[in-house]
């Protein structure tokens, strides 16, 4: 299902005095690799087809992304690619997957507030994208983390293999953070890698518990809108620090069990 990126010969970006090997950039590489490994451990990936990206610190026109043909479990800090918005690989060995480029490059370019974008076909959230109506029904506390932050892309158009489809997806996202892509999967967008990971993990947990409740065949009991909104505000106030701690815990576990992600 993964597709090679065929852009022809595009002139590479001219980077004057650009240092792509700074400590800050390496930290983002390590964090992104940790998220890819953790997503694999939680079963949130699908073969070699899903992709995570993050803007390169100090370079608003460059982004890091996992390479074509590598499973999430194989990701290392050094294996991640640095690409420009024209499809040139400026650092790294390999190429981005085609849909990864056309979705993530256009998203980062047209919605610059998005510092990190995680796209998966994780099973429970994807299942909700296939059901008629709003995906989340605001009946569980974990789901309230996303209250007022989601939007549904109702127009599935097949694989994203051109810039127009990437631009369309970015336009649908708008001011939201979570994009349910009808018949497809989800896109989680955040200011940084830690918050993207935190949202991705809890989105799948919220979807899982909702599907379990729906399977009982009895009506769900939604939280009152005013309580849902107030709870969402409470959660969002602490999200940046909670997300940082969440990612640090992921890295500690990996450091003990599979430290190769740092290579």
Coordinates of C-alpha atoms in Angstrom, one line a residue:
X1 CA 0.0 0.0 0.0
X2 CA 3.0 2.4 0.5
X3 CA 3.8 4.4 -2.6
X4 CA 7.1 5.9 -3.7
X5 CA 7.3 9.6 -4.2
X6 CA 7.9 10.5 -7.9
X7 CA 8.6 14.2 -8.1
X8 CA 11.0 14.2 -11.0
X9 CA 14.0 16.4 -10.6
X10 CA 13.2 19.3 -8.4
X11 CA 15.8 21.9 -7.6
X12 CA 16.9 21.5 -4.0
X13 CA 16.3 24.3 -1.5
X14 CA 19.2 26.6 -1.0
X15 CA 20.1 26.6 2.7
X16 CA 22.6 29.3 3.5
X17 CA 24.5 28.8 6.8
X18 CA 21.9 26.1 7.8
X19 CA 23.0 23.7 10.4
X20 CA 20.8 20.6 10.5
X21 CA 22.8 18.8 13.1
X22 CA 22.1 21.0 16.2
X23 CA 21.4 19.6 19.6
X24 CA 17.8 20.9 19.4
X25 CA 17.2 19.2 16.1
X26 CA 18.6 16.0 17.5
X27 CA 16.3 16.1 20.5
X28 CA 13.3 16.3 18.1
X29 CA 14.7 13.4 16.1
X30 CA 14.9 11.3 19.3
X31 CA 11.4 12.3 20.5
X32 CA 9.9 11.5 17.1
X33 CA 11.6 8.2 16.9
X34 CA 10.4 7.4 20.5
X35 CA 6.9 8.1 19.4
X36 CA 7.1 5.9 16.4
X37 CA 8.5 3.0 18.5
X38 CA 5.8 3.6 21.2
X39 CA 3.0 3.7 18.6
X40 CA 4.2 0.3 17.3
X41 CA 4.2 -1.1 20.8
X42 CA 0.6 0.0 21.2
X43 CA -0.5 -1.3 17.9
X44 CA -1.3 2.1 16.5
X45 CA 0.6 1.7 13.2
X46 CA -0.4 -0.2 10.0
X47 CA 2.5 -1.9 8.3
X48 CA 4.8 0.6 6.7
X49 CA 2.0 2.9 5.6
X50 CA 1.5 5.5 8.4
X51 CA 3.6 8.6 9.1
X52 CA 4.6 11.1 11.8
X53 CA 6.2 14.4 11.0
X54 CA 7.6 17.4 12.9
X55 CA 8.9 20.8 11.9
X56 CA 12.6 21.2 12.1
X57 CA 13.5 23.6 14.9
X58 CA 14.7 26.9 13.4
X59 CA 13.5 26.0 9.9
X60 CA 9.8 26.6 9.4
X61 CA 10.2 25.4 5.8
X62 CA 11.6 21.9 6.7
X63 CA 10.1 18.9 8.3
X64 CA 11.2 15.5 9.7
X65 CA 9.3 12.4 8.6
X66 CA 9.8 8.6 8.8
X67 CA 11.2 7.0 5.7
X68 CA 9.5 4.9 3.1
X69 CA 9.6 1.1 3.7
X70 CA 10.5 1.2 7.4
X71 CA 8.0 0.0 10.1
X72 CA 7.5 2.2 13.1
X73 CA 9.4 -0.4 15.3
X74 CA 12.5 0.1 13.2
X75 CA 12.6 3.9 13.6
X76 CA 15.8 5.5 14.9
X77 CA 16.6 9.2 15.4
X78 CA 19.1 9.1 12.5
X79 CA 16.8 7.2 10.1
X80 CA 14.3 10.1 10.0
X81 CA 14.4 12.3 6.9
X82 CA 14.6 16.1 6.7
X83 CA 12.6 17.3 3.7
X84 CA 11.6 20.6 2.2
X85 CA 8.2 21.4 1.0
X86 CA 9.2 20.6 -2.6
X87 CA 10.0 16.9 -1.9
X88 CA 13.8 17.2 -1.6
X89 CA 15.5 15.1 1.1
X90 CA 18.1 17.4 2.7
X91 CA 19.2 15.0 5.4
X92 CA 18.9 11.2 5.7
X93 CA 19.1 8.1 3.6
X94 CA 15.9 7.2 1.8
X95 CA 12.7 8.9 0.5
X96 CA 9.5 9.9 2.2
X97 CA 6.4 7.8 1.3
X98 CA 4.3 9.6 -1.3
X99 CA 1.2 10.2 0.7
X100 CA 3.3 11.2 3.7
X101 CA 4.9 13.9 1.6
X102 CA 1.7 15.2 0.0
X103 CA -0.2 15.3 3.3
X104 CA 2.5 16.5 5.7
X105 CA 4.3 19.0 3.5
X106 CA 1.1 20.8 2.5
X107 CA -0.2 20.7 6.1
X108 CA 3.0 22.1 7.6
X109 CA 3.2 24.7 4.9
X110 CA -0.4 25.9 4.9
X111 CA -1.1 25.5 8.7
X112 CA 2.2 26.7 10.3
X113 CA 0.8 26.4 13.8
X114 CA 1.1 22.6 13.4
X115 CA 4.5 21.7 14.8
X116 CA 3.9 18.0 14.7
X117 CA 1.4 15.9 12.7
X118 CA 0.7 12.2 13.3
X119 CA -1.3 10.2 10.8
X120 CA -2.4 6.6 11.6
X121 CA -5.0 4.0 10.7
X122 CA -5.1 3.0 14.4
X123 CA -8.0 0.5 14.7
X124 CA -10.5 2.1 17.2
X125 CA -10.3 5.7 16.0
X126 CA -10.4 4.5 12.4
X127 CA -13.4 2.4 13.1
X128 CA -15.2 5.5 14.4
X129 CA -14.3 7.3 11.1
X130 CA -16.3 4.6 9.3
X131 CA -19.5 5.0 11.3
X132 CA -22.2 7.4 10.3
X133 CA -22.5 10.6 12.4
X134 CA -20.0 12.2 14.8
X135 CA -17.2 9.9 15.7
X136 CA -16.9 10.8 19.4
X137 CA -20.1 11.0 21.5
X138 CA -18.6 12.7 24.6
X139 CA -19.8 9.9 26.9
X140 CA -16.4 9.1 28.5
X141 CA -14.0 11.4 30.4
X142 CA -11.0 10.6 28.2
X143 CA -13.0 11.7 25.1
X144 CA -13.6 15.1 26.8
X145 CA -9.9 15.9 26.2
X146 CA -10.9 16.4 22.5
X147 CA -14.2 18.3 23.1
X148 CA -14.4 21.2 20.6
X149 CA -11.1 20.2 18.9
X150 CA -12.3 17.7 16.3
X151 CA -13.5 17.9 12.7
X152 CA -14.5 15.2 10.2
X153 CA -13.3 15.1 6.6
X154 CA -16.4 13.8 4.9
X155 CA -14.9 13.6 1.4
X156 CA -12.7 10.5 1.0
X157 CA -10.9 10.8 -2.3
X158 CA -8.6 7.8 -2.3
X159 CA -4.9 8.1 -1.8
X160 CA -3.4 11.5 -1.3
X161 CA -1.0 11.5 -4.3
X162 CA -1.0 15.2 -5.3
X163 CA -0.7 18.6 -3.7
X164 CA -4.3 19.4 -4.2
X165 CA -5.4 16.6 -1.9
X166 CA -2.9 17.7 0.7
X167 CA -4.2 21.3 0.5
X168 CA -7.8 20.1 0.7
X169 CA -7.0 18.1 3.9
X170 CA -5.3 21.0 5.4
X171 CA -8.2 23.3 4.6
X172 CA -10.7 20.8 6.3
X173 CA -8.5 20.8 9.4
X174 CA -8.9 24.5 9.8
X175 CA -8.5 25.6 13.4
X176 CA -9.0 22.1 14.8
X177 CA -6.4 19.7 16.2
X178 CA -8.0 16.3 15.4
X179 CA -9.1 15.3 11.9
X180 CA -11.2 12.2 11.5
X181 CA -10.7 11.2 7.9
X182 CA -13.9 9.4 6.8
X183 CA -13.3 5.8 5.6
X184 CA -9.5 6.3 6.2
X185 CA -8.0 7.1 9.6
X186 CA -7.1 10.1 11.7
X187 CA -4.7 13.0 11.7
X188 CA -3.5 14.4 15.1
X189 CA -2.0 17.9 15.0
X190 CA -0.2 19.7 17.8
X191 CA 2.4 22.4 18.5
X192 CA 5.1 19.9 19.3
X193 CA 5.9 16.2 19.3
X194 CA 5.0 15.5 23.0
X195 CA 1.5 16.9 22.6
X196 CA 0.9 15.1 19.4
X197 CA 1.9 11.8 21.0
X198 CA -0.3 12.5 24.1
X199 CA -3.3 13.3 21.9
X200 CA -2.7 10.3 19.6
X201 CA -2.5 7.9 22.6
X202 CA -5.6 9.2 24.4
X203 CA -7.6 9.5 21.2
X204 CA -7.3 5.8 20.6
X205 CA -8.1 5.0 24.2
X206 CA -11.2 7.2 24.0
X207 CA -12.3 5.5 20.8
X208 CA -11.7 2.0 22.3
X209 CA -13.8 2.6 25.4
X210 CA -16.6 4.2 23.3
X211 CA -16.7 1.2 21.0
X212 CA -16.8 -1.2 24.0
X213 CA -19.7 0.7 25.4
X214 CA -21.5 0.8 22.0
X215 CA -21.1 -3.0 21.7
X216 CA -23.4 -3.4 24.8
X217 CA -26.3 -2.4 22.6
X218 CA -27.7 0.1 25.1
X219 CA -27.8 3.9 24.6
X220 CA -24.8 5.8 25.7
X221 CA -25.1 8.5 28.3
X222 CA -23.3 11.7 27.1
X223 CA -21.9 14.3 29.4
X224 CA -23.9 17.5 29.5
X225 CA -22.4 20.0 27.0
X226 CA -21.6 22.6 29.6
X227 CA -19.8 20.1 31.8
X228 CA -18.0 18.7 28.8
X229 CA -16.8 22.1 27.8
X230 CA -15.7 22.9 31.4
X231 CA -13.9 19.6 31.7
X232 CA -12.1 20.1 28.4
X233 CA -10.8 23.5 29.6
X234 CA -9.5 21.8 32.7
X235 CA -7.7 19.2 30.7
X236 CA -6.3 21.6 28.2
X237 CA -4.8 23.8 30.9
X238 CA -2.5 21.0 32.0
X239 CA -2.0 19.3 28.7
X240 CA 1.5 20.7 27.7
X241 CA 3.2 19.6 31.0
X242 CA 1.3 16.3 31.1
X243 CA 2.3 15.6 27.5
X244 CA 5.9 16.4 28.3
X245 CA 5.9 14.0 31.2
X246 CA 4.1 11.3 29.2
X247 CA 6.8 11.4 26.5
X248 CA 9.6 11.3 29.1
X249 CA 8.0 8.2 30.5
X250 CA 7.9 6.6 27.1
X251 CA 11.6 7.3 26.6
X252 CA 12.5 5.9 30.0
X253 CA 10.7 2.6 29.1
X254 CA 12.4 2.5 25.7
X255 CA 15.8 3.3 27.3
X256 CA 15.4 0.3 29.5
X257 CA 14.0 -2.1 26.9
X258 CA 14.9 -0.9 23.4
X259 CA 17.4 2.0 23.5
X260 CA 18.3 1.6 19.8
X261 CA 15.7 4.3 18.9
X262 CA 18.3 6.9 20.0
X263 CA 20.8 5.9 17.4

